[in-house]
DNA sequence: GTAGGGTTAG
């Protein structure tokens, strides 16, 4: 039998092929295409050695038309059966997202259906083109047809399982790797680690991580980013210290993960440390890193610092702009957010779905209702971005805050998809602002159908009843919570001081400075009483005492603010972070404290800031 | 002589 690779091999092609190899080795793909064109002009016929270079160059340079032209040359010269050519074609079409063409090449050649490399290329193609199911099916076919697989097969198919619903398949691949020894490859291990992380199973990822005998930088990064993506910010910081302890040098990827956790924790001080470390390590020009820094400062409330980084950075991409817009939006500077958003469009950057979420929420916080409505219309009309659930939730928030409930109802009815929990939950939040008990009951009913175990909504409704002095309603919600065996997560709050995060839970007495903290709390009570008198104090604090049930009656945020007051000077603002999606009524207490101590106090929860100063509150009660 | 791959931000 003639080996396919020597079909149509010609003497004249040889010198061209040698040139191609030299040039491709160094990644000069433009030059490769040029040599290929010259070859054709000379009347020399490309052969099975020529095509892989030419096809790979087209793939790298994103030249789909040239790619399909070369495919026709492949057919003309009869090089189709060559396994190298087939693999190159499959890989090229996959990179152009023309996955059906890739599949056709695979199916039309008897050879490919027995070849590991062709399976590998197609598997990676399905995975990268968001068709995980097809990737998994293809692997099964490969397995059952006894086509041998290798570590590269695994790298193609493992990421297909990076969805919570596919974790079972992922675990069986893990088993497969152990059985066939492909798990010794560090690439495969890192890929498995990432797969577990993306499935949301940081425990399994950590177990695997701990079993790696010699962890490389990428394993550390995968684990750190994994914790960061799953919101386990304290674990990120712990692992980062561990990494430093083992003498592993961090790179930009590490820093991006750590910075994202600083953002979650509001740990600006630790973020600053990282920034200085970045400055020392010459990673300054990395766009990912600068974006992470901008995001961290913007969300932590240091808009000036964020803006400075933003203004001096070289190439701003959509993420840089969005981070800045979101920062202004969440701190009540809706006007600047909008200005920046318009400026971004002028520079030719097309806003995407996330950018619209940020600008809509900025409008909502600044009370720019009609501007927000305009942006909502523009997003699909001018940019072809279909509004998703999150955009509808923003719009409900926008209209709901403005008390335009009739329009909210019309909007919800007009939604092309079923409204999700966020939409009804946002409406519930708006009902709290306007004290609309009837609509709140409707929104509650809907949201509970969708998220029956989200205790935050029960608390919210209970607060609405409290405000309306409907004690029967409050009791009814309490019974529901008890009957459904729901428990309010133990709220915890933390405050960052001198680069250390201090965490408190309700009634906490574990902090080494517990006595001082409780003394400070007593002094605060006295101060409030002095300022408002007993009656008013009780009136002002009543709701927060009643609606948030804690065993000791001392909520975590009170401890955090007391600790903050003990450790900062009069001119610094105190930032407290709550781990709950819904802040409950800690605002009331903070507002009062902020007035009596004449200090800015910032309470942050999952995604937004609540700012109290001089009795003003630019916050939303719910998110 | 040529083909297939892991970690990063809003």
XYZ file of C-alpha atoms (C1' of nucleotides) in Angstrom:
633
model
C 0.000 0.000 0.000
C 1.211 3.471 -0.837
C 1.560 5.714 2.187
C -0.915 8.593 1.789
C 1.693 11.132 2.695
C 3.684 10.535 -0.464
C 0.776 11.000 -2.828
C 1.563 13.672 -5.415
C 4.882 14.518 -3.889
C 6.932 16.431 -6.389
C 10.530 17.354 -6.713
C 9.759 21.029 -7.323
C 7.594 21.419 -4.261
C 10.441 20.438 -2.038
C 12.366 23.696 -1.968
C 9.132 25.610 -1.287
C 8.271 23.285 1.552
C 11.680 23.767 3.120
C 11.185 27.539 3.006
C 7.716 27.173 4.518
C 9.025 25.084 7.373
C 11.707 27.627 8.212
C 9.273 30.528 8.206
C 6.445 28.727 10.036
C 8.811 27.643 12.789
C 9.119 31.236 13.945
C 5.430 32.006 13.558
C 5.712 34.191 10.447
C 2.336 33.163 9.053
C 1.921 36.121 6.698
C 5.179 35.143 5.039
C 3.950 31.554 4.812
C 0.915 32.631 2.837
C 3.136 34.763 0.612
C 5.438 31.806 -0.123
C 2.389 29.644 -0.845
C 1.114 32.258 -3.339
C 4.508 32.556 -5.004
C 4.579 28.813 -5.349
C 1.273 28.875 -7.213
C 2.432 31.752 -9.411
C 5.499 29.719 -10.352
C 3.172 26.971 -11.476
C 4.490 24.516 -8.896
C 1.920 22.259 -7.344
C 1.539 22.202 -3.573
C 1.604 18.768 -1.987
C 0.633 17.128 1.272
C 3.641 18.704 3.003
C 2.702 22.173 1.804
C -0.922 22.254 2.910
C -0.541 21.950 6.697
C 1.648 25.069 6.729
C -0.711 27.027 4.518
C -3.830 25.943 6.400
C -2.359 26.678 9.798
C -1.316 30.114 8.585
C -4.854 30.876 7.432
C -6.208 29.727 10.775
C -3.745 31.893 12.706
C -4.360 34.951 10.566
C -8.169 34.490 10.477
C -8.400 34.175 6.711
C -11.413 31.897 6.152
C -11.711 32.671 2.427
C -8.090 31.807 1.705
C -8.593 28.736 3.860
C -11.459 27.407 1.798
C -9.552 28.212 -1.413
C -6.682 26.103 -0.137
C -9.193 23.362 0.682
C -10.178 23.348 -3.001
C -6.489 23.049 -3.951
C -6.305 20.085 -1.574
C -9.133 18.398 -3.454
C -7.667 19.280 -6.850
C -4.289 17.800 -5.981
C -5.828 14.690 -4.450
C -4.226 15.283 -1.050
C -7.434 14.775 0.910
C -6.581 11.357 2.323
C -3.362 12.587 3.907
C -3.823 12.515 7.689
C -1.769 15.669 8.234
C -3.846 17.583 5.702
C -7.093 16.281 7.154
C -6.119 17.261 10.669
C -5.062 20.711 9.517
C -8.376 21.183 7.714
C -10.417 20.084 10.726
C -8.433 22.328 13.009
C -8.685 25.300 10.666
C -12.456 25.016 10.212
C -12.865 24.663 13.978
C -10.951 27.882 14.519
C -13.282 29.658 12.081
C -16.261 28.237 13.999
C -17.198 26.344 10.852
C -17.546 23.206 12.881
C -19.889 21.536 10.382
C -17.238 21.832 7.685
C -14.747 20.306 10.101
C -17.139 17.438 10.733
C -17.590 16.922 6.987
C -13.841 16.550 6.465
C -13.805 14.086 9.342
C -16.760 12.058 8.060
C -15.805 12.012 4.398
C -12.476 10.329 4.955
C -12.292 6.751 6.052
C -8.801 7.390 7.309
C -9.690 10.121 9.770
C -12.258 8.007 11.486
C -9.471 5.744 12.707
C -6.960 8.445 13.592
C -6.285 9.805 17.038
C -5.070 13.178 15.727
C -8.255 13.791 13.715
C -10.416 12.960 16.727
C -8.261 15.283 18.803
C -8.714 18.167 16.411
C -12.477 17.680 16.157
C -12.900 17.224 19.912
C -11.105 20.484 20.582
C -13.214 22.059 17.849
C -16.505 21.057 19.477
C -15.292 22.188 22.876
C -14.138 25.593 21.666
C -17.323 26.097 19.696
C -19.529 25.578 22.751
C -20.808 22.152 21.767
C -19.765 20.163 24.816
C -22.377 17.478 24.266
C -21.034 16.673 20.810
C -17.505 16.577 22.198
C -18.541 14.097 24.865
C -20.411 11.926 22.336
C -17.434 11.952 20.002
C -15.130 10.863 22.785
C -17.487 8.029 23.617
C -17.465 6.991 19.969
C -13.684 7.140 19.924
C -13.496 5.062 23.083
C -15.946 2.433 21.875
C -14.249 2.187 18.470
C -10.960 1.419 20.221
C -9.181 4.386 18.675
C -6.299 5.004 21.049
C -6.453 8.280 22.949
C -3.656 10.283 24.480
C -3.078 13.301 26.691
C -3.984 15.689 23.867
C -7.338 13.925 23.440
C -7.951 14.646 27.100
C -7.048 18.301 26.711
C -9.672 18.541 23.997
C -12.494 16.797 25.808
C -11.987 17.669 29.496
C -12.966 21.346 29.101
C -16.257 20.169 27.569
C -17.217 18.945 31.050
C -16.628 22.343 32.609
C -20.320 22.833 33.379
C -22.015 21.747 36.603
C -24.303 19.354 34.728
C -21.347 17.636 33.033
C -19.298 16.993 36.136
C -20.205 13.293 36.068
C -18.634 12.825 32.669
C -15.662 14.871 33.848
C -15.156 12.605 36.838
C -15.241 9.534 34.611
C -12.612 11.165 32.374
C -10.560 11.762 35.490
C -10.858 8.049 36.269
C -9.915 7.226 32.705
C -6.776 9.318 33.048
C -5.743 7.603 36.240
C -6.344 4.191 34.657
C -4.380 4.906 31.495
C -1.699 7.005 33.115
C -2.449 10.179 31.150
C -2.878 12.008 34.463
C 0.879 12.289 34.810
C 0.825 15.031 32.211
C 0.763 18.364 34.009
C -1.341 19.898 31.233
C -3.994 17.237 31.775
C -3.984 17.715 35.544
C -4.379 21.467 35.186
C -7.168 20.950 32.732
C -8.964 18.619 35.181
C -8.434 21.135 37.967
C -10.000 23.893 35.875
C -12.853 21.620 34.912
C -13.736 20.981 38.589
C -13.464 24.673 39.343
C -15.815 25.620 36.513
C -18.265 22.972 37.704
C -18.270 24.865 40.976
C -16.629 22.021 42.854
C -13.683 23.719 44.500
C -13.416 20.829 46.972
C -12.646 18.278 44.258
C -10.311 20.764 42.610
C -8.480 21.307 45.887
C -8.218 17.578 46.493
C -6.596 17.158 43.081
C -4.391 20.213 43.683
C -3.124 18.781 46.961
C -2.262 15.509 45.221
C -0.004 17.169 42.644
C 3.526 16.289 43.752
C 5.333 19.187 42.111
C 2.992 22.073 41.550
C 3.906 24.438 38.755
C 2.853 28.046 38.499
C -0.124 27.149 36.308
C -1.540 24.771 38.913
C -1.279 27.507 41.556
C -2.911 29.973 39.205
C -5.699 27.579 38.262
C -6.496 26.965 41.933
C -6.267 30.635 42.908
C -8.434 31.769 39.983
C -10.767 28.889 40.738
C -11.382 30.094 44.275
C -11.708 33.643 42.957
C -14.303 32.649 40.348
C -16.326 30.858 42.984
C -16.255 33.842 45.304
C -14.052 32.192 47.939
C -11.995 35.293 48.493
C -10.403 34.373 51.807
C -9.223 31.054 50.381
C -7.576 32.991 47.563
C -5.599 35.132 49.975
C -4.602 32.080 52.034
C -3.430 30.203 48.971
C -1.564 33.255 47.727
C 0.390 33.437 51.002
C 1.050 29.721 50.809
C 2.385 30.175 47.305
C 4.707 32.930 48.449
C 5.811 30.680 51.329
C 6.810 27.958 48.851
C 8.793 30.497 46.866
C 6.702 30.219 43.702
C 6.925 33.476 41.725
C 3.494 34.857 40.849
C 2.741 36.115 37.341
C -0.009 38.405 35.979
C -2.567 35.585 36.052
C -1.946 35.102 39.769
C -2.350 38.796 40.437
C -5.586 39.032 38.496
C -7.084 36.292 40.680
C -5.824 37.827 43.910
C -7.002 41.311 42.915
C -10.467 40.036 42.080
C -10.652 38.690 45.636
C -9.503 41.988 47.068
C -12.395 43.479 45.140
C -14.831 41.025 46.714
C -13.477 41.669 50.183
C -13.159 45.410 49.719
C -9.569 44.844 50.774
C -8.051 47.907 49.182
C -5.006 47.805 51.348
C -4.027 44.309 50.211
C -4.774 45.443 46.676
C -2.319 48.298 47.070
C 0.353 45.848 48.194
C -0.266 43.817 45.059
C -0.077 46.942 42.941
C 3.321 47.786 44.377
C 4.482 44.267 43.803
C 3.287 44.479 40.195
C 5.181 47.743 39.753
C 8.357 46.006 40.904
C 7.873 43.060 38.589
C 7.473 44.781 35.195
C 3.977 43.489 34.541
C 2.606 47.017 34.523
C 1.626 47.158 30.884
C -0.570 44.055 31.008
C -4.146 45.028 30.148
C -5.707 42.218 32.188
C -3.813 43.406 35.237
C -4.619 47.065 34.833
C -8.266 46.183 34.349
C -8.238 44.122 37.532
C -6.660 47.038 39.422
C -9.156 49.540 38.030
C -11.988 47.233 38.958
C -10.651 46.759 42.463
C -10.200 50.459 43.211
C -13.464 51.431 41.534
C -15.499 48.913 43.466
C -13.743 49.679 46.722
C -14.794 53.278 46.310
C -11.416 54.766 45.396
C -12.618 56.277 42.143
C -9.773 58.768 41.887
C -7.143 56.044 41.915
C -9.118 53.911 39.473
C -9.539 56.847 37.129
C -5.859 57.674 37.185
C -4.937 54.138 36.149
C -7.641 54.220 33.506
C -6.485 57.541 32.041
C -2.836 56.567 31.710
C -3.265 53.007 30.496
C -2.239 52.300 26.921
C -4.865 50.221 25.255
C -8.299 50.365 26.869
C -10.645 47.545 25.970
C -14.313 47.084 26.734
C -13.492 45.625 30.148
C -11.472 48.695 31.159
C -14.329 51.015 30.223
C -16.968 48.842 31.837
C -15.051 48.606 35.107
C -14.827 52.375 35.270
C -18.480 52.882 34.292
C -19.614 50.346 36.883
C -17.508 52.093 39.540
C -19.072 55.473 38.913
C -22.528 53.943 38.636
C -22.445 52.095 41.926
C -21.223 55.155 43.799
C -24.019 57.348 42.660
C -22.189 59.210 39.885
C -24.647 58.202 37.199
C -23.907 61.304 35.133
C -20.171 60.529 34.854
C -20.959 56.888 34.125
C -23.158 57.933 31.221
C -20.606 60.424 29.939
C -17.973 57.707 29.955
C -20.289 55.249 28.275
C -20.933 57.702 25.423
C -17.229 58.469 25.157
C -16.522 54.757 24.871
C -18.918 54.434 21.951
C -17.220 57.392 20.244
C -13.858 55.644 20.420
C -15.383 52.859 18.361
C -15.806 50.246 21.089
C -19.106 48.434 20.736
C -20.859 48.113 24.076
C -21.800 44.542 24.950
C -24.412 43.093 27.284
C -22.331 43.657 30.414
C -21.645 47.289 29.540
C -25.391 47.825 29.178
C -26.050 46.202 32.555
C -23.623 48.686 34.102
C -24.995 51.767 32.404
C -28.590 50.755 33.144
C -27.830 50.214 36.786
C -25.959 53.559 36.872
C -29.075 55.284 35.537
C -31.171 53.479 38.092
C -28.991 54.608 41.004
C -28.901 58.190 39.820
C -32.629 58.299 39.183
C -32.098 58.870 35.445
C -35.133 56.802 34.525
C -35.810 58.010 30.995
C -32.134 57.983 30.008
C -32.047 54.365 31.138
C -35.103 53.519 29.066
C -33.355 55.101 26.073
C -30.293 52.908 26.549
C -32.443 49.814 26.847
C -34.049 50.564 23.473
C -30.759 51.488 21.834
C -29.000 48.317 22.869
C -30.905 46.024 20.529
C -31.757 48.612 17.884
C -28.226 49.962 17.349
C -25.979 47.190 18.589
C -28.013 44.051 18.057
C -27.537 42.978 21.674
C -30.578 41.022 22.814
C -31.594 42.006 26.330
C -31.224 39.134 28.779
C -32.770 38.518 32.180
C -30.229 40.807 33.812
C -31.232 43.735 31.577
C -34.891 43.248 32.361
C -34.038 43.154 36.057
C -32.178 46.459 35.651
C -35.165 47.981 33.917
C -37.547 46.753 36.600
C -35.218 48.367 39.123
C -35.130 51.594 37.109
C -38.900 51.875 36.757
C -39.606 50.433 40.174
C -37.449 52.973 41.994
C -39.260 55.709 40.120
C -42.537 54.188 41.316
C -43.705 53.575 37.744
C -45.313 50.246 38.571
C -47.780 50.232 35.683
C -44.839 50.303 33.256
C -43.092 47.600 35.278
C -46.105 45.332 34.819
C -46.221 46.048 31.081
C -42.496 45.383 30.802
C -42.717 42.053 32.598
C -45.657 41.016 30.415
C -43.711 41.939 27.286
C -40.646 39.865 28.178
C -39.830 37.301 25.473
C -38.614 34.879 28.141
C -39.981 33.768 31.478
C -39.042 36.340 34.142
C -36.486 34.901 36.535
C -36.022 35.332 40.269
C -33.944 38.472 39.870
C -36.752 40.240 37.993
C -39.403 39.484 40.634
C -36.922 39.997 43.460
C -36.000 43.426 42.132
C -39.676 44.323 41.955
C -40.021 43.173 45.541
C -37.169 45.514 46.454
C -38.852 48.405 44.661
C -42.070 47.674 46.534
C -40.151 48.124 49.752
C -39.006 51.593 48.738
C -42.552 52.651 47.880
C -44.313 50.656 50.566
C -46.547 48.874 48.070
C -47.652 45.861 50.094
C -50.116 44.460 47.564
C -47.669 44.350 44.672
C -44.995 43.060 47.036
C -47.190 40.086 47.855
C -47.562 39.288 44.171
C -43.836 39.646 43.471
C -43.071 37.519 46.513
C -45.386 34.761 45.363
C -43.636 34.632 41.979
C -40.092 34.866 43.276
C -40.695 32.138 45.830
C -41.899 29.796 43.084
C -38.555 30.258 41.361
C -36.236 30.472 44.345
C -38.095 28.844 47.244
C -35.038 28.540 49.454
C -33.698 32.076 49.083
C -34.365 33.267 52.578
C -33.489 36.841 51.641
C -36.839 37.321 49.935
C -38.720 36.214 53.053
C -36.735 38.720 55.087
C -37.499 41.420 52.540
C -41.237 40.772 52.639
C -41.148 40.665 56.397
C -39.462 44.076 56.379
C -42.127 45.437 54.059
C -44.811 44.221 56.491
C -42.906 45.738 59.391
C -42.790 49.106 57.667
C -46.517 48.885 56.990
C -47.029 47.921 60.637
C -48.673 44.722 59.464
C -47.610 42.472 62.330
C -49.836 39.666 61.159
C -47.908 39.598 57.895
C -44.598 39.520 59.750
C -45.808 36.575 61.795
C -47.011 34.778 58.652
C -43.592 35.097 56.998
C -41.885 33.852 60.127
C -44.113 30.787 60.158
C -43.266 30.168 56.495
C -39.557 30.377 57.204
C -39.947 27.951 60.091
C -42.191 25.526 58.224
C -39.897 25.391 55.226
C -36.984 24.845 57.566
C -35.112 27.760 56.045
C -32.373 29.368 57.980
C -31.022 32.774 57.537
C -27.374 32.238 56.830
C -25.312 33.414 59.737
C -24.512 36.902 58.595
C -20.915 37.886 58.760
C -19.314 41.237 58.204
C -15.760 42.220 57.829
C -13.654 45.282 57.918
C -10.183 45.648 56.491
C -7.546 47.405 58.548
C -3.863 47.709 57.830
C -3.946 44.964 55.255
C -5.764 42.477 57.462
C -9.366 41.402 57.154
C -11.266 41.129 60.459
C -14.358 38.980 60.273
C -17.270 39.029 62.704
C -20.420 36.986 63.057
C -23.419 38.019 65.120
C -22.705 38.031 68.824
C -19.065 37.219 68.125
C -16.784 37.138 71.173
C -13.789 35.498 69.522
C -11.874 38.561 68.498
C -8.850 39.222 70.735
C -10.131 42.740 71.344
C -13.678 41.694 72.157
C -13.892 43.720 75.356
C -12.830 46.951 73.707
C -15.256 46.343 70.848
C -18.223 45.858 73.159
C -17.190 48.908 75.146
C -17.174 50.897 71.918
C -20.651 49.591 71.105
C -21.911 50.731 74.500
C -20.416 54.151 73.924
C -22.159 54.319 70.556
C -25.478 53.513 72.189
C -24.852 56.302 74.676
C -23.936 58.737 71.932
C -27.100 57.913 70.021
C -29.139 58.408 73.143
C -27.445 61.749 73.804
C -28.179 62.887 70.281
C -31.704 61.672 69.889
C -33.014 60.869 73.345
C -34.249 57.445 74.414
C -37.572 57.595 72.568
C -36.065 58.566 69.258
C -33.202 56.135 69.631
C -35.558 53.293 70.194
C -37.695 54.403 67.304
C -34.703 54.700 65.013
C -33.241 51.350 65.939
C -36.442 49.444 66.438
C -36.690 47.949 63.008
C -33.145 46.730 62.809
C -33.553 45.026 66.182
C -36.800 43.402 65.242
C -36.317 42.188 61.753
C -32.917 40.661 61.989
C -33.043 37.974 64.569
C -29.735 37.325 66.218
C -29.199 35.451 69.411
C -27.169 38.118 71.098
C -28.904 41.082 69.525
C -25.529 42.269 68.310
C -25.266 42.047 64.573
C -22.021 41.393 62.814
C -21.914 44.790 61.152
C -22.184 46.506 64.520
C -19.091 44.654 65.693
C -17.285 45.490 62.498
C -18.085 49.186 62.724
C -17.119 49.302 66.383
C -13.811 47.679 65.557
C -13.346 50.100 62.671
C -13.978 53.091 64.934
C -11.436 51.771 67.411
C -8.753 51.562 64.779
C -9.109 54.519 62.477
C -8.693 58.234 62.740
C -11.494 60.730 62.410
C -10.807 61.579 58.783
C -10.935 58.072 57.369
C -14.016 56.462 56.029
C -14.905 53.022 57.341
C -15.758 50.340 54.830
C -17.732 47.360 56.043
C -18.510 44.408 53.895
C -21.427 42.091 54.411
C -21.524 38.645 52.918
C -25.254 38.665 52.403
C -26.890 39.477 49.136
C -29.462 41.439 51.034
C -28.173 43.769 53.671
C -31.285 43.644 55.755
C -31.633 46.669 57.937
C -28.096 47.328 58.927
C -28.431 50.578 56.988
C -30.561 52.131 59.650
C -28.024 51.527 62.351
C -25.150 52.682 60.163
C -26.976 55.813 59.186
C -27.503 56.708 62.810
C -23.934 55.886 63.761
C -22.618 57.847 60.814
C -24.560 60.872 62.036
C -23.426 60.690 65.655
C -19.760 60.094 64.979
C -19.782 62.367 61.931
C -17.891 59.847 59.816
C -18.434 58.313 56.425
C -19.428 54.683 56.702
C -19.626 52.515 53.646
C -21.507 49.238 53.795
C -20.885 46.904 50.948
C -22.564 43.664 50.063
C -22.273 41.265 47.164
C -22.243 43.832 44.437
C -23.175 47.312 45.511
C -22.278 50.043 47.891
C -24.448 51.807 50.361
C -23.135 55.139 51.376
C -24.130 57.055 54.464
C -22.940 60.511 55.202
C -24.757 63.482 56.632
C -27.884 61.441 56.792
C -28.040 60.869 53.044
C -28.238 57.484 51.510
C -27.544 56.887 47.848
C -28.196 53.244 48.124
C -30.642 50.626 47.186
C -32.090 48.556 49.960
C -32.082 45.482 47.902
C -29.823 43.607 45.618
C 10.062 17.645 6.846
C 4.012 18.450 8.080
C -1.273 17.858 12.410
C -4.050 17.970 17.759
C -3.486 21.085 23.845
C -3.739 23.670 29.917
C -4.307 29.022 33.605
C -6.209 35.371 33.274
C -10.243 40.725 33.828
C -15.745 43.895 33.594
